[in-house]
Amino acid sequence: MTDESRAIRFILNDRTVTLDDVGPTTTLLDYLRLSRRLTGTKEGCAEGDCGACTVLVGRLAGDELVYEGVNACIRFVGSLHATHVVTVEHLAAKDGALHPVQQALVDYHGSQCGFCTPGFVMSLYGLWLSKDRPGRADIEKALQGNLCRCTGYEPIVRAAEAVGAARPDAVFDPILSMRDRVRTELKTIKTGETIVIGEGQRLVVPGSVAALAEVLENHPQATIVAGSTDVGLWVTKQMRQLSPVVFINGLDALQEITETPDGLTLGAGVTYSAAYPTLARLYPAFGRLIDRIGGDQVRNMGTIGGNVANGSPIGDTPPALIALGARLTLRSAKGTRVLPLEEFFIQYGRQDRQPGEFVESLFIPAAKPEDHFAVYKISKRRDEDISALCGAFHLTLDAQGKVATLRIAFGGMAGTPKRAAQAEAAMIGRTWNEETVALGQAALAGDYQPLTDWRASAAYRSLTAANLLTRFLLETTGQAAELTRFTGAA
Amino acid sequence: MDATAFEDKTTAPLSAPMHAARRHDSAHKHVAGSADYIDDMPEPAGTLHAALGMTDRAHAQILSMDFTDVEKAPGVVCVLTARDMPHSNDISPSHLDDEPVLADGLVQFHGQPAFAVIAETREQARRAARLAKIVYRDLPHVIDPADAIEQSAPLVTKPLTLKRGEAEAALDQSPRTLKGRMRIGGQEHFYLESHIAFAIPGEDDDVTVWSSTQHPSEVQHMVSHVLGVPSHAVTVQVRRMGGGFGGKETQGNQFAALAAVAAKKLNRPVKFRPDRDEDMTATGKRHDFVVDYEVGFDADGHILAVKANYAARCGFSSDLSGPVTDRALFHADNAYFYPHVLLTSQPLKTNTVSNTAYRGFGGPQGMVGGERMIEEVAYALGLDPLEVRKRNFYGEPGSGRDLTPYHQEVEDNIIARLVDELERDADYQARRKAILAFNETSRVIRKGIALTPVKFGISFTMTAFNQAGALVHVYQDGSIHLNHGGTEMGQGLYTKVAQVIADCFQVDLERVKITATTTGKVPNTSATAASSGSDLNGMAAFNAARQIKERLIAFAAERWQTTPDAIRFVPNHVEIGTERIPFPELVKLAYFARVHLSAAGFYKTPKIHWNRETGRGMPFYYFAYGASCSEVSIDTLTGEYMVDRVDVLHDVGRSLNPAIDIGQVEGAFVQGMGWLTTEELWWDDKGRLRTHAPSTYKIPLASDRPKIFNVKLADWSENRQPTIGRSKAVGEPPFMLPISVLEALSMAVASVDGYRQCPKLDAPATPERVLMAVERLKRG
């Protein structure tokens, strides 16, 4: 490492902050509440599920300044270099006049106990900035990461509709008014230097992918943090002490999305939100799945690379990626290697990632227009819940209507996201109909012996997995029968 | 107070602001992020932080606890155990001496706190709390209520029997009978602000505790009991809670007591804010129930006799389980007359956290059981459940069908009118027909619709709790300071009571300052619970304001040499004969004439009485009513579902504030719907609660609320009792409206078998339970 800095810098509301002594796992929420006494941002769960701590983080995406809602409770301060953090205290005008989003919540009786309210304000403000005249589907999606226990949400949604429908022309807006200044300043801050804070390099923000590889070579046991939607909980819930921690969310090179005739390459640092438009266009079912991963705050932070790298047995995206035949590129200082995604997951809690390696990118082969691809997530609550099981199906039929190729992968059915090899074998070469599906369903029992836990019983998982094959058959034969809340939803 | 004086007021046309839709008094601060919750208050220098030391056995003797590593950990100041409680280690709200502050040698549920760590920072305290070495000797544990029934587990408190007529004989003589069992899950409150207490030591024995509690007086009494100091030494304050829902009625005692003990011991301020997981593990929830029922009925669906046992998972201690299980029995009839009835409660002791108050306080579980019986009768006879409901409604007074199982007459019955109006407005019959047709041809997706009533009794069944106090000061500038014993947890109580005061003096609401509830201003208050907040505190505050107003009238009459009836309070002014002066001016004149401008108010609910031994009395001052109609769709391949439309017609009497009341109805509906659908508490075989955070415990989201959600207040309703402004309580009654969601799901399930069997869908009806019920019915 040549160019090194000893401090991270970001803009907090209207002031630039320089921190040269911050812990590797100090959360943004603790920093705001304890160090800055900005107590409008609340802690409701400390695990990124309730949204009471929602703040906006602005970052440069190319030349664009993008503001996204994030969970301050599981966001580490070390990940904020060259960003603009906006808290609820920044919204009202200097004379105390409320922002229209705040005023609408007051006018529509959108707060009762008020504890979740600052989080709702920030989520709705994020929506207000990004979408004109949002519909109910947009509003519900924007609020997937915010829990309210008092209102039943109806007045909050009404407030969001009203403020979205009638945007006053001359509103003082704290973000829009300082946009140019922020853009210029963030460009100045973002020098591409590597930042190292603390003895023994407790906190590292590498300035380039090469610098990242070098850091990991020197510290193979370092914890790599992209979105911290998983690692955040190691700290807040398990109280693990991590060091060194390497923050990769600022590496533009890991955030590239490349589309070629052969397929799609997603850099490991691409967030769910960033991947969404492309994935939803190429694989609409994948888009609908992403809509149901976490809330907006989690999708704005969490990365598909991180989702793969952490090897959860549920694995939000791996079943879909495996069914699509995705390949993983791992990189280290020694070079890169590529492997099919399903081979990466060895067993529960163990992945094929060598010390010093990091996930660099994912490649998803292009699907043909005649391919059938579906992914079904089953959870206790429809949105912002972890799958009880998730099944992905990728089917091609030959000219006779027989199964030419079929890839099935499930999450939540075994210790890792796993292909249904026996079910696939039972159906390949047969006419795609109920009889064939019945064979596949019978074979699934050999593929998976799921567990009973708080999300579902083994019996429910097995039965539903089999039924999802029926759903897939119906969908591919023009009898789609999935519940949808909004037809043609955003 | 003088009831006739109040009568005059309420029958006269009232000007705003009472009965007007007014925003929550803190709404502006809520959205600005400037409303202070206890954790937001500036910390005095030297503030320490506490963390719970939790056990990891469901039932065990503690053989030893080694705190060597805890005490060596950075920042640790001290460790507290049961032995460090200066006077008593007990905080049993039922005074049965069965609830230790900290486990003393015996662990009775997984996670039960056995010690507390006090450290310089919260993080240091939390880290250190994990370093204790505890040696246990395991004892057998009982977790599940059905197992507890099977094993005839001990009871945490005396059970209740309600009996009218001869149920056994009537069952024998009934043309048809059926028996069944229903399991009803518990519920985590999931207030967004978890428990917190902040104790600041004072001189002598004094300590001030800021506590997120619905019951400051009880916190005061518990803290003084644990410390062994008089109640006058302990002041408990709360400005607002980030939600309560019953979860902060007794459950804050532990945190307050520990913070106070540490603060006095160390002579430093101590803040105690558990993490969400600790809060969910260590504090009580809604009781799970197992209801065993037997119903006798005729061919037309008239219920002839009901016999039911309501067994509840109470956890390791009594807490409020006695009154909770009582209230379950009080609501097993819902809106229906049972000619012969025998109801028993069984408050079971289990090795789980002690269950506690939760919105509805057992009433919802009682009612869900009652509605299951109706549903069973309807399916047995092939009738629309709504038809069976109507045939069994309580009749008019004097009809011979107006007596509850606890021998109280139902005098204010409006359920038939409510249900008829809703049935018409929601177009129930046509929609039901359309759904039956849809289900005939739809292979995977099935629909259901249900219309269910609610009748909920208002008053604490413990008669003594139906009292309240208030304190009102009018200052020389005409500004008004309002304080009362009720607490603000988001329900808008402060706003409503301020409206009462503003109305009484005919001044702008802004003139009334709402101040934090404190035991130092209004003593011996009841919990803000049982939906009674505005009934009790509104009346107490009115009583206080009225005293001052009468003094002002007397003063004005004397000064202007006129009679009191010539003096009228009009908006922000007082008219004395033909003269009209601003309110503050009159106040100033009164001050210089040495008129006492402060008053303490008091109220106690009249008429009510209850004898638990005989099971007879009038436990409720009045009933609140409501009805809802829900339509749902289910996926018969996965059990997933959606709530497509809900129509509600609810009775709040003459609403004190329709905006707040509609908010209460909508919020209660969604919260109740969560209880009956996705909110599942799940314990593993070691007795560990594994759903202890929002990642695993799923309360409704915006996208779960009914897609079409029409909520109306029955604007024609007036409380027949002279309550404040003829309003009715609103906190709990609407919580039971979403029973129609459960039953609509049930109908959709029943369609797979041509509605021949009652699906007996237990709660919560998770997608898994829905699918398994579909499978059960398909198998026949």
XYZ file of N, CA and C in Angstrom, chain B residues 527-609:
249
model
N -53.028 1.162 36.718
C -52.337 1.013 35.436
C -53.188 1.652 34.348
N -52.510 2.213 33.352
C -53.243 2.628 32.155
C -53.437 1.352 31.354
N -54.602 0.760 31.532
C -54.848 -0.583 31.024
C -56.348 -0.783 30.982
N -56.754 -1.949 30.522
C -58.169 -2.298 30.459
C -58.970 -1.265 29.668
N -58.324 -0.598 28.741
C -58.966 0.421 27.882
C -59.542 1.568 28.676
N -59.192 1.660 29.954
C -59.910 2.563 30.852
C -59.314 3.956 30.906
N -58.201 4.177 30.209
C -57.450 5.427 30.349
C -58.279 6.685 30.267
N -59.036 6.857 29.188
C -59.765 8.123 29.074
C -61.037 8.124 29.911
N -61.657 6.951 30.091
C -62.839 6.902 30.972
C -62.486 7.417 32.360
N -61.397 6.898 32.913
C -61.054 7.221 34.298
C -60.362 8.566 34.414
N -59.290 8.751 33.626
C -58.504 9.977 33.782
C -59.210 11.187 33.194
N -59.984 10.948 32.143
C -60.766 12.045 31.573
C -61.732 12.590 32.610
N -62.375 11.695 33.321
C -63.334 12.110 34.347
C -62.629 12.770 35.527
N -61.501 12.208 35.955
C -60.773 12.786 37.085
C -60.293 14.190 36.738
N -59.775 14.353 35.525
C -59.281 15.664 35.100
C -60.445 16.642 34.966
N -61.560 16.144 34.447
C -62.739 17.006 34.339
C -63.168 17.488 35.720
N -63.116 16.561 36.664
C -63.492 16.888 38.035
C -62.601 17.996 38.602
N -61.300 17.912 38.319
C -60.370 18.936 38.806
C -60.653 20.274 38.130
N -60.809 20.230 36.826
C -61.031 21.469 36.076
C -62.329 22.127 36.518
N -63.314 21.293 36.774
C -64.621 21.794 37.158
C -64.563 22.533 38.500
N -63.747 22.023 39.401
C -63.609 22.707 40.703
C -63.060 24.113 40.492
N -62.034 24.219 39.668
C -61.430 25.539 39.434
C -62.430 26.437 38.714
N -63.123 25.836 37.764
C -64.094 26.614 37.004
C -65.184 27.148 37.947
N -65.613 26.311 38.862
C -66.655 26.759 39.791
C -66.150 27.889 40.678
N -64.862 27.794 41.066
C -64.291 28.900 41.867
C -64.231 30.183 41.045
N -63.874 30.034 39.763
C -63.813 31.217 38.899
C -65.203 31.827 38.735
N -66.188 30.943 38.604
C -67.571 31.429 38.439
C -68.014 32.160 39.706
N -67.708 31.556 40.857
C -68.108 32.175 42.123
C -67.436 33.541 42.280
N -66.136 33.557 41.908
C -65.393 34.819 41.998
C -66.014 35.874 41.072
N -66.291 35.493 39.851
C -66.827 36.441 38.872
C -68.202 36.932 39.303
N -68.995 36.016 39.826
C -70.342 36.402 40.246
C -70.262 37.459 41.356
N -69.310 37.254 42.236
C -69.185 38.184 43.346
C -68.670 39.540 42.865
N -67.630 39.475 42.029
C -66.996 40.711 41.580
C -67.925 41.538 40.697
N -68.664 40.857 39.829
C -69.573 41.578 38.920
C -70.981 41.702 39.497
N -71.100 41.247 40.709
C -72.387 41.350 41.409
C -73.532 40.780 40.574
N -73.321 39.510 40.194
C -74.358 38.864 39.402
C -74.519 37.440 39.901
N -75.337 36.678 39.242
C -75.553 35.295 39.661
C -74.691 34.368 38.807
N -74.320 33.209 39.352
C -73.463 32.293 38.588
C -74.041 31.935 37.225
N -75.338 31.871 37.090
C -75.875 31.437 35.789
C -75.742 32.529 34.727
N -75.314 33.713 35.120
C -75.080 34.769 34.132
C -73.663 34.695 33.563
N -72.900 33.734 34.060
C -71.492 33.636 33.627
C -71.334 32.455 32.696
N -70.796 32.741 31.516
C -70.644 31.666 30.534
C -69.210 31.643 30.011
N -68.669 30.424 29.904
C -67.351 30.248 29.284
C -67.579 30.032 27.794
N -67.092 30.963 27.000
C -67.204 30.858 25.542
C -65.780 30.805 24.999
N -65.589 30.456 23.738
C -64.213 30.222 23.274
C -63.209 31.305 23.685
N -62.298 30.901 24.525
C -61.186 31.714 25.011
C -61.607 32.974 25.770
N -62.856 33.058 26.118
C -63.375 34.220 26.838
C -64.369 33.758 27.895
N -64.685 34.709 28.746
C -65.754 34.461 29.703
C -66.754 35.603 29.565
N -68.006 35.257 29.434
C -69.055 36.269 29.354
C -69.709 36.397 30.716
N -69.732 37.638 31.199
C -70.365 37.903 32.484
C -71.467 38.903 32.186
N -72.679 38.418 32.149
C -73.770 39.292 31.709
C -73.484 39.723 30.278
N -73.352 41.018 30.083
C -73.097 41.523 28.731
C -71.611 41.756 28.501
N -70.845 41.642 29.566
C -69.406 41.884 29.433
C -68.691 40.615 28.966
N -67.621 40.779 28.221
C -66.895 39.629 27.672
C -65.418 39.902 27.859
N -64.751 39.075 28.680
C -63.318 39.316 28.894
C -62.537 38.060 28.554
N -61.288 38.253 28.108
C -60.466 37.086 27.766
C -60.244 36.212 28.999
N -60.150 34.935 28.754
C -59.945 33.967 29.833
C -58.751 34.341 30.719
N -57.570 34.645 30.131
C -56.416 34.954 31.000
C -56.672 36.159 31.895
N -57.488 37.083 31.422
C -57.756 38.271 32.219
C -58.552 37.909 33.477
N -59.536 37.066 33.280
C -60.322 36.615 34.435
C -59.429 35.882 35.426
N -58.529 35.055 34.882
C -57.626 34.282 35.740
C -56.758 35.233 36.560
N -56.234 36.255 35.902
C -55.360 37.198 36.608
C -56.128 37.900 37.727
N -57.320 38.332 37.396
C -58.133 38.991 38.417
C -58.408 38.045 39.582
N -58.673 36.805 39.260
C -58.968 35.809 40.293
C -57.755 35.606 41.191
N -56.574 35.583 40.559
C -55.358 35.411 41.358
C -55.226 36.545 42.374
N -55.392 37.777 41.898
C -55.233 38.899 42.823
C -56.310 38.908 43.894
N -57.424 38.256 43.595
C -58.476 38.129 44.615
C -58.259 36.887 45.477
N -57.109 36.269 45.310
C -56.707 35.110 46.112
C -57.672 33.929 45.955
N -57.967 33.623 44.700
C -58.762 32.428 44.390
C -57.788 31.264 44.156
N -58.088 30.133 44.722
C -57.229 28.951 44.569
C -57.371 28.390 43.147
N -56.287 28.415 42.399
C -56.366 28.061 40.975
C -55.753 26.702 40.679
N -55.748 25.859 41.657
C -55.233 24.513 41.460
C -56.225 23.546 42.097
N -56.380 22.384 41.489
C -57.300 21.411 42.092
C -56.873 19.997 41.770
N -57.083 19.127 42.733
C -56.891 17.690 42.508
C -58.261 17.097 42.204
N -58.326 16.304 41.178
C -59.596 15.689 40.793
C -59.574 14.203 41.073
N -60.744 13.638 41.193
C -60.830 12.215 41.497
C -62.063 11.637 40.826
N -61.977 10.366 40.473
C -63.146 9.706 39.890
C -63.103 8.228 40.254
N -64.274 7.675 40.512
C -64.362 6.225 40.635
C -65.594 5.772 39.857
N -65.455 4.671 39.170
C -66.551 4.192 38.340
C -67.704 3.747 39.244
N -68.915 4.256 38.988
C -70.042 3.870 39.834
C -70.576 2.475 39.478
N -71.443 1.983 40.260
C -72.291 0.815 40.000
C -71.598 -0.549 40.085
N -70.334 -0.636 39.651
C -69.773 -1.969 39.433
C -69.445 -2.706 40.734
N -69.550 -4.011 40.682
C -69.199 -4.869 41.809
C -68.987 -6.278 41.257
